[in-house]
Short mmCIF file of N, CA, C and O in Angstrom, two decimals:
data_model
loop_
_atom_site.label_atom_id
_atom_site.label_comp_id
_atom_site.label_asym_id
_atom_site.label_seq_id
_atom_site.Cartn_x
_atom_site.Cartn_y
_atom_site.Cartn_z
N MET A 1 27.52 -121.23 -7.01
CA MET A 1 28.71 -120.87 -6.26
C MET A 1 28.30 -120.54 -4.82
O MET A 1 27.38 -119.79 -4.58
N THR A 2 29.03 -121.05 -3.88
CA THR A 2 28.75 -120.83 -2.47
C THR A 2 29.56 -119.64 -1.98
O THR A 2 30.76 -119.54 -2.24
N ASN A 3 28.89 -118.74 -1.29
CA ASN A 3 29.57 -117.58 -0.72
C ASN A 3 30.23 -117.97 0.59
O ASN A 3 29.70 -118.77 1.35
N THR A 4 31.36 -117.32 0.84
CA THR A 4 32.02 -117.55 2.13
C THR A 4 31.35 -116.69 3.19
O THR A 4 30.59 -115.77 2.88
N TYR A 5 31.66 -117.02 4.42
CA TYR A 5 31.12 -116.26 5.55
C TYR A 5 31.48 -114.79 5.43
O TYR A 5 30.62 -113.91 5.59
N LYS A 6 32.73 -114.49 5.12
CA LYS A 6 33.17 -113.09 4.99
C LYS A 6 32.45 -112.38 3.85
O LYS A 6 32.06 -111.22 3.98
N GLU A 7 32.25 -113.07 2.75
CA GLU A 7 31.54 -112.48 1.62
C GLU A 7 30.10 -112.16 2.01
O GLU A 7 29.57 -111.10 1.65
N LEU A 8 29.48 -113.07 2.73
CA LEU A 8 28.11 -112.84 3.17
C LEU A 8 28.02 -111.67 4.14
O LEU A 8 27.07 -110.88 4.08
N LEU A 9 29.00 -111.53 5.03
CA LEU A 9 29.02 -110.39 5.95
C LEU A 9 29.15 -109.07 5.18
O LEU A 9 28.48 -108.09 5.50
N ILE A 10 29.99 -109.07 4.16
CA ILE A 10 30.16 -107.87 3.33
C ILE A 10 28.86 -107.55 2.61
O ILE A 10 28.43 -106.39 2.54
N GLN A 11 28.21 -108.58 2.08
CA GLN A 11 26.92 -108.38 1.40
C GLN A 11 25.87 -107.84 2.37
O GLN A 11 25.09 -106.96 2.02
N ARG A 12 25.86 -108.38 3.60
CA ARG A 12 24.89 -107.93 4.59
C ARG A 12 25.12 -106.46 4.92
O ARG A 12 24.16 -105.68 4.99
N GLU A 13 26.37 -106.06 5.10
CA GLU A 13 26.68 -104.66 5.41
C GLU A 13 26.22 -103.75 4.27
O GLU A 13 25.62 -102.70 4.50
N ALA A 14 26.48 -104.17 3.02
CA ALA A 14 26.06 -103.37 1.87
C ALA A 14 24.54 -103.28 1.82
O ALA A 14 23.99 -102.21 1.53
N LEU A 15 23.87 -104.38 2.10
CA LEU A 15 22.41 -104.38 2.10
C LEU A 15 21.85 -103.50 3.21
O LEU A 15 20.90 -102.74 3.00
N GLU A 16 22.44 -103.55 4.39
CA GLU A 16 21.98 -102.71 5.50
C GLU A 16 22.16 -101.23 5.16
O GLU A 16 21.30 -100.41 5.47
N GLN A 17 23.25 -100.90 4.49
CA GLN A 17 23.46 -99.51 4.08
C GLN A 17 22.44 -99.09 3.03
O GLN A 17 21.91 -97.98 3.07
N ALA A 18 22.16 -99.98 2.09
CA ALA A 18 21.16 -99.68 1.06
C ALA A 18 19.78 -99.51 1.68
O ALA A 18 19.01 -98.63 1.30
N ILE A 19 19.45 -100.36 2.65
CA ILE A 19 18.16 -100.26 3.34
C ILE A 19 18.06 -98.92 4.08
O ILE A 19 17.04 -98.23 4.00
N ALA A 20 19.11 -98.55 4.79
CA ALA A 20 19.11 -97.29 5.54
C ALA A 20 18.95 -96.10 4.60
O ALA A 20 18.20 -95.17 4.88
N SER A 21 19.65 -96.16 3.48
CA SER A 21 19.57 -95.07 2.51
C SER A 21 18.17 -94.97 1.91
O SER A 21 17.59 -93.88 1.81
N ALA A 22 17.59 -96.10 1.53
CA ALA A 22 16.24 -96.10 0.95
C ALA A 22 15.23 -95.61 1.98
O ALA A 22 14.32 -94.85 1.65
N ARG A 23 15.39 -96.02 3.23
CA ARG A 23 14.47 -95.58 4.28
C ARG A 23 14.53 -94.08 4.45
O ARG A 23 13.50 -93.41 4.57
N GLN A 24 15.74 -93.53 4.48
CA GLN A 24 15.90 -92.08 4.64
C GLN A 24 15.23 -91.33 3.49
O GLN A 24 14.56 -90.32 3.70
N GLN A 25 15.41 -91.83 2.27
CA GLN A 25 14.81 -91.17 1.11
C GLN A 25 13.28 -91.23 1.18
O GLN A 25 12.60 -90.22 0.95
N GLU A 26 12.75 -92.40 1.52
CA GLU A 26 11.29 -92.54 1.59
C GLU A 26 10.72 -91.76 2.77
O GLU A 26 9.63 -91.20 2.68
N LEU A 27 11.46 -91.72 3.85
CA LEU A 27 11.03 -90.95 5.02
C LEU A 27 10.98 -89.46 4.68
O LEU A 27 10.01 -88.78 5.03
N ALA A 28 11.99 -88.97 3.98
CA ALA A 28 12.00 -87.56 3.58
C ALA A 28 10.79 -87.24 2.70
O ALA A 28 10.16 -86.19 2.86
N GLU A 29 10.45 -88.16 1.81
CA GLU A 29 9.30 -87.95 0.93
C GLU A 29 7.99 -87.98 1.73
O GLU A 29 7.09 -87.17 1.51
N ALA A 30 7.90 -88.89 2.69
CA ALA A 30 6.70 -88.97 3.52
C ALA A 30 6.53 -87.70 4.34
O ALA A 30 5.41 -87.18 4.48
N ILE A 31 7.62 -87.18 4.88
CA ILE A 31 7.56 -85.95 5.66
C ILE A 31 7.15 -84.78 4.77
O ILE A 31 6.32 -83.96 5.15
N ARG A 32 7.70 -84.74 3.56
CA ARG A 32 7.35 -83.66 2.63
C ARG A 32 5.85 -83.70 2.32
O ARG A 32 5.16 -82.69 2.38
N LYS A 33 5.33 -84.89 2.03
CA LYS A 33 3.90 -85.04 1.72
C LYS A 33 3.05 -84.66 2.93
O LYS A 33 2.01 -84.01 2.80
N SER A 34 3.48 -85.10 4.11
CA SER A 34 2.73 -84.80 5.33
C SER A 34 2.67 -83.30 5.57
O SER A 34 1.61 -82.75 5.90
N ARG A 35 3.79 -82.64 5.43
CA ARG A 35 3.83 -81.17 5.63
C ARG A 35 2.94 -80.47 4.62
O ARG A 35 2.28 -79.48 4.94
N GLU A 36 2.94 -80.99 3.40
CA GLU A 36 2.09 -80.43 2.36
C GLU A 36 0.61 -80.52 2.76
O GLU A 36 -0.14 -79.55 2.64
N LEU A 37 0.20 -81.69 3.25
CA LEU A 37 -1.19 -81.88 3.68
C LEU A 37 -1.53 -81.03 4.91
O LEU A 37 -2.63 -80.47 4.99
N VAL A 38 -0.60 -80.95 5.85
CA VAL A 38 -0.83 -80.12 7.04
C VAL A 38 -1.06 -78.68 6.63
O VAL A 38 -1.99 -78.02 7.09
N ALA A 39 -0.22 -78.18 5.72
CA ALA A 39 -0.35 -76.80 5.26
C ALA A 39 -1.64 -76.61 4.46
O ALA A 39 -2.36 -75.62 4.65
N GLU A 40 -1.95 -77.57 3.60
CA GLU A 40 -3.14 -77.45 2.74
C GLU A 40 -4.43 -77.40 3.54
O GLU A 40 -5.33 -76.63 3.25
N PHE A 41 -4.51 -78.22 4.59
CA PHE A 41 -5.75 -78.31 5.36
C PHE A 41 -5.68 -77.57 6.69
O PHE A 41 -6.64 -77.58 7.46
N GLY A 42 -4.56 -76.93 7.00
CA GLY A 42 -4.43 -76.20 8.26
C GLY A 42 -4.55 -77.10 9.47
O GLY A 42 -5.15 -76.73 10.48
N LEU A 43 -3.99 -78.30 9.39
CA LEU A 43 -4.10 -79.27 10.48
C LEU A 43 -3.21 -78.90 11.66
O LEU A 43 -2.19 -78.25 11.50
N THR A 44 -3.62 -79.34 12.85
CA THR A 44 -2.83 -79.14 14.06
C THR A 44 -2.36 -80.49 14.57
O THR A 44 -2.82 -81.54 14.11
N VAL A 45 -1.48 -80.48 15.55
CA VAL A 45 -1.00 -81.71 16.17
C VAL A 45 -2.18 -82.49 16.75
O VAL A 45 -2.26 -83.71 16.63
N GLN A 46 -3.12 -81.79 17.35
CA GLN A 46 -4.29 -82.45 17.94
C GLN A 46 -5.16 -83.11 16.88
O GLN A 46 -5.78 -84.13 17.14
N ASP A 47 -5.21 -82.53 15.68
CA ASP A 47 -5.97 -83.14 14.58
C ASP A 47 -5.35 -84.48 14.19
O ASP A 47 -6.06 -85.45 13.92
N ILE A 48 -4.05 -84.53 14.16
CA ILE A 48 -3.34 -85.72 13.70
C ILE A 48 -3.16 -86.74 14.81
O ILE A 48 -3.28 -87.93 14.60
N PHE A 49 -2.86 -86.27 16.02
CA PHE A 49 -2.65 -87.14 17.18
C PHE A 49 -3.63 -86.75 18.28
O PHE A 49 -3.25 -86.15 19.28
N PRO A 50 -4.91 -87.10 18.13
CA PRO A 50 -5.92 -86.63 19.09
C PRO A 50 -5.71 -87.14 20.51
O PRO A 50 -6.14 -86.50 21.45
N ALA A 51 -5.06 -88.25 20.70
CA ALA A 51 -4.81 -88.77 22.05
C ALA A 51 -3.40 -88.38 22.45
O ALA A 51 -2.61 -89.20 22.88
N GLY A 52 -3.09 -87.10 22.32
CA GLY A 52 -1.76 -86.60 22.64
C GLY A 52 -1.43 -86.75 24.11
O GLY A 52 -2.19 -87.32 24.89
N ARG A 53 -0.33 -86.21 24.51
CA ARG A 53 0.17 -86.37 25.87
C ARG A 53 -0.83 -85.92 26.92
O ARG A 53 -1.04 -86.58 27.92
N GLY A 54 -1.48 -84.79 26.70
CA GLY A 54 -2.44 -84.28 27.68
C GLY A 54 -3.61 -85.21 27.87
O GLY A 54 -4.03 -85.50 28.97
N ALA A 55 -4.15 -85.74 26.77
CA ALA A 55 -5.30 -86.63 26.86
C ALA A 55 -4.93 -87.93 27.57
O ALA A 55 -5.67 -88.42 28.41
N ALA A 56 -3.79 -88.49 27.24
CA ALA A 56 -3.37 -89.75 27.86
C ALA A 56 -3.08 -89.55 29.33
O ALA A 56 -3.39 -90.39 30.16
N LYS A 57 -2.51 -88.41 29.66
CA LYS A 57 -2.17 -88.14 31.05
C LYS A 57 -3.43 -87.98 31.90
O LYS A 57 -3.53 -88.52 33.00
N SER A 58 -4.42 -87.27 31.37
CA SER A 58 -5.64 -87.07 32.15
C SER A 58 -6.47 -88.35 32.24
O SER A 58 -7.23 -88.52 33.18
N ALA A 59 -6.30 -89.22 31.27
CA ALA A 59 -7.07 -90.47 31.28
C ALA A 59 -6.31 -91.58 32.01
O ALA A 59 -6.77 -92.70 32.07
N GLY A 60 -5.16 -91.28 32.57
CA GLY A 60 -4.29 -92.28 33.18
C GLY A 60 -4.97 -93.16 34.20
O GLY A 60 -4.73 -94.35 34.24
N LYS A 61 -5.84 -92.63 35.03
CA LYS A 61 -6.46 -93.44 36.08
C LYS A 61 -7.60 -94.29 35.54
O LYS A 61 -7.90 -95.32 36.07
N SER A 62 -8.21 -93.85 34.46
CA SER A 62 -9.35 -94.60 33.95
C SER A 62 -8.94 -95.64 32.92
O SER A 62 -9.77 -96.41 32.48
N ASN A 63 -7.70 -95.67 32.51
CA ASN A 63 -7.30 -96.62 31.47
C ASN A 63 -6.40 -97.73 32.02
O ASN A 63 -5.51 -98.21 31.33
N GLY A 64 -6.60 -98.11 33.25
CA GLY A 64 -5.85 -99.23 33.80
C GLY A 64 -4.46 -98.84 34.27
O GLY A 64 -3.60 -99.69 34.39
N GLY A 65 -4.22 -97.56 34.51
CA GLY A 65 -2.94 -97.12 35.02
C GLY A 65 -1.86 -96.97 33.97
O GLY A 65 -0.69 -96.94 34.30
N LYS A 66 -2.21 -96.89 32.70
CA LYS A 66 -1.22 -96.70 31.65
C LYS A 66 -0.55 -95.34 31.83
O LYS A 66 -1.16 -94.38 32.26
N VAL A 67 0.71 -95.29 31.46
CA VAL A 67 1.50 -94.08 31.61
C VAL A 67 1.65 -93.41 30.25
O VAL A 67 1.84 -94.08 29.23
N ALA A 68 1.57 -92.09 30.22
CA ALA A 68 1.73 -91.34 28.98
C ALA A 68 3.14 -91.50 28.45
O ALA A 68 4.10 -91.59 29.21
N ALA A 69 3.25 -91.51 27.13
CA ALA A 69 4.57 -91.60 26.50
C ALA A 69 5.38 -90.35 26.81
O ALA A 69 4.84 -89.24 26.84
N LYS A 70 6.65 -90.53 27.05
CA LYS A 70 7.54 -89.41 27.36
C LYS A 70 8.48 -89.13 26.19
O LYS A 70 8.95 -88.01 26.02
N TYR A 71 8.75 -90.15 25.39
CA TYR A 71 9.67 -90.01 24.27
C TYR A 71 9.01 -90.52 22.99
O TYR A 71 8.24 -91.47 23.02
N ARG A 72 9.33 -89.87 21.85
CA ARG A 72 8.81 -90.31 20.56
C ARG A 72 9.93 -90.27 19.55
O ARG A 72 10.70 -89.32 19.48
N ASP A 73 10.01 -91.33 18.71
CA ASP A 73 10.98 -91.40 17.63
C ASP A 73 10.37 -90.66 16.44
O ASP A 73 9.37 -91.11 15.89
N PRO A 74 10.94 -89.52 16.03
CA PRO A 74 10.34 -88.76 14.93
C PRO A 74 10.38 -89.51 13.61
O PRO A 74 9.56 -89.28 12.74
N ALA A 75 11.31 -90.44 13.48
CA ALA A 75 11.42 -91.19 12.23
C ALA A 75 10.30 -92.20 12.06
O ALA A 75 9.79 -92.39 10.96
N THR A 76 9.88 -92.85 13.13
CA THR A 76 8.89 -93.91 13.01
C THR A 76 7.58 -93.60 13.72
O THR A 76 6.58 -94.26 13.48
N GLY A 77 7.59 -92.64 14.64
CA GLY A 77 6.40 -92.33 15.41
C GLY A 77 6.23 -93.22 16.63
O GLY A 77 5.29 -93.05 17.40
N GLN A 78 7.14 -94.17 16.83
CA GLN A 78 7.05 -95.03 18.00
C GLN A 78 7.29 -94.20 19.24
O GLN A 78 8.03 -93.22 19.22
N SER A 79 6.67 -94.61 20.35
CA SER A 79 6.84 -93.87 21.59
C SER A 79 7.29 -94.81 22.70
O SER A 79 7.18 -96.03 22.58
N TRP A 80 7.77 -94.20 23.78
CA TRP A 80 8.24 -94.94 24.94
C TRP A 80 7.96 -94.11 26.18
O TRP A 80 8.13 -92.89 26.18
N THR A 81 7.52 -94.75 27.26
CA THR A 81 7.17 -94.04 28.48
C THR A 81 8.38 -93.64 29.30
O THR A 81 8.28 -92.80 30.19
N GLY A 82 9.51 -94.24 29.03
CA GLY A 82 10.70 -94.00 29.84
C GLY A 82 10.84 -95.04 30.93
O GLY A 82 11.75 -94.99 31.74
N ARG A 83 9.93 -95.98 30.95
CA ARG A 83 9.96 -97.06 31.95
C ARG A 83 10.35 -98.36 31.26
O ARG A 83 10.01 -98.59 30.11
N GLY A 84 11.02 -99.20 32.01
CA GLY A 84 11.43 -100.49 31.46
C GLY A 84 12.62 -100.35 30.54
O GLY A 84 13.28 -99.31 30.48
N LYS A 85 12.91 -101.41 29.81
CA LYS A 85 14.07 -101.43 28.92
C LYS A 85 13.85 -100.45 27.77
O LYS A 85 12.78 -100.42 27.15
N ALA A 86 14.87 -99.66 27.47
CA ALA A 86 14.78 -98.68 26.39
C ALA A 86 14.73 -99.38 25.04
O ALA A 86 15.46 -100.34 24.81
N PRO A 87 13.87 -98.90 24.14
CA PRO A 87 13.83 -99.48 22.80
C PRO A 87 15.11 -99.15 22.02
O PRO A 87 15.83 -98.21 22.36
N LYS A 88 15.39 -99.91 20.98
CA LYS A 88 16.63 -99.75 20.22
C LYS A 88 16.78 -98.34 19.64
O LYS A 88 17.89 -97.82 19.56
N TRP A 89 15.68 -97.70 19.25
CA TRP A 89 15.79 -96.40 18.60
C TRP A 89 16.24 -95.30 19.54
O TRP A 89 16.63 -94.22 19.08
N ILE A 90 16.22 -95.52 20.85
CA ILE A 90 16.65 -94.50 21.81
C ILE A 90 17.82 -94.97 22.67
O ILE A 90 18.52 -94.15 23.25
N ASP A 91 18.05 -96.25 22.71
CA ASP A 91 19.08 -96.82 23.58
C ASP A 91 20.45 -96.26 23.25
O ASP A 91 20.89 -96.28 22.11
N GLY A 92 21.11 -95.71 24.26
CA GLY A 92 22.46 -95.18 24.10
C GLY A 92 22.52 -93.80 23.48
O GLY A 92 23.61 -93.30 23.20
N LYS A 93 21.39 -93.16 23.23
CA LYS A 93 21.37 -91.83 22.61
C LYS A 93 20.92 -90.79 23.63
O LYS A 93 20.36 -91.12 24.66
N ASP A 94 21.14 -89.52 23.31
CA ASP A 94 20.69 -88.42 24.15
C ASP A 94 19.17 -88.37 24.08
O ASP A 94 18.59 -88.07 23.04
N ARG A 95 18.53 -88.66 25.19
CA ARG A 95 17.07 -88.76 25.20
C ARG A 95 16.38 -87.42 25.07
O ARG A 95 15.21 -87.36 24.70
N ALA A 96 17.07 -86.34 25.33
CA ALA A 96 16.46 -85.01 25.26
C ALA A 96 15.90 -84.73 23.87
O ALA A 96 14.86 -84.09 23.74
N GLN A 97 16.55 -85.24 22.84
CA GLN A 97 16.09 -84.98 21.47
C GLN A 97 14.79 -85.72 21.14
O GLN A 97 14.13 -85.40 20.16
N PHE A 98 14.41 -86.70 21.96
CA PHE A 98 13.21 -87.48 21.72
C PHE A 98 12.05 -87.10 22.64
O PHE A 98 10.97 -87.68 22.54
N LEU A 99 12.27 -86.15 23.56
CA LEU A 99 11.23 -85.77 24.52
C LEU A 99 9.98 -85.25 23.79
O LEU A 99 10.08 -84.50 22.82
N ILE A 100 8.84 -85.64 24.27
CA ILE A 100 7.58 -85.13 23.73
C ILE A 100 7.26 -83.86 24.48
O ILE A 100 7.17 -83.85 25.70
N ALA A 101 7.11 -82.78 23.75
CA ALA A 101 6.87 -81.47 24.37
C ALA A 101 5.43 -81.33 24.81
O ALA A 101 4.53 -81.91 24.35
#
């Protein structure tokens, strides 16, 4: 049986919702496990992200002029310097919530 265009669009929407829901559930579990490990081993941000904002900023002149990330997506860990075209995860949203402290 061949699906119509409208049926396929409905299926795609349902699949996108299922994907988003599964991602949120798995993300919550990953965060829970991560927090558990951080607490168990007494880890710090520098332990997990050793090339944090301070290190990248101080190394800026020696690494070919790369700019330190200014924004980070907490869901994926992706970062953006604030230069050039905004990535999809931040485009059109309040950027203050993504600022790297």
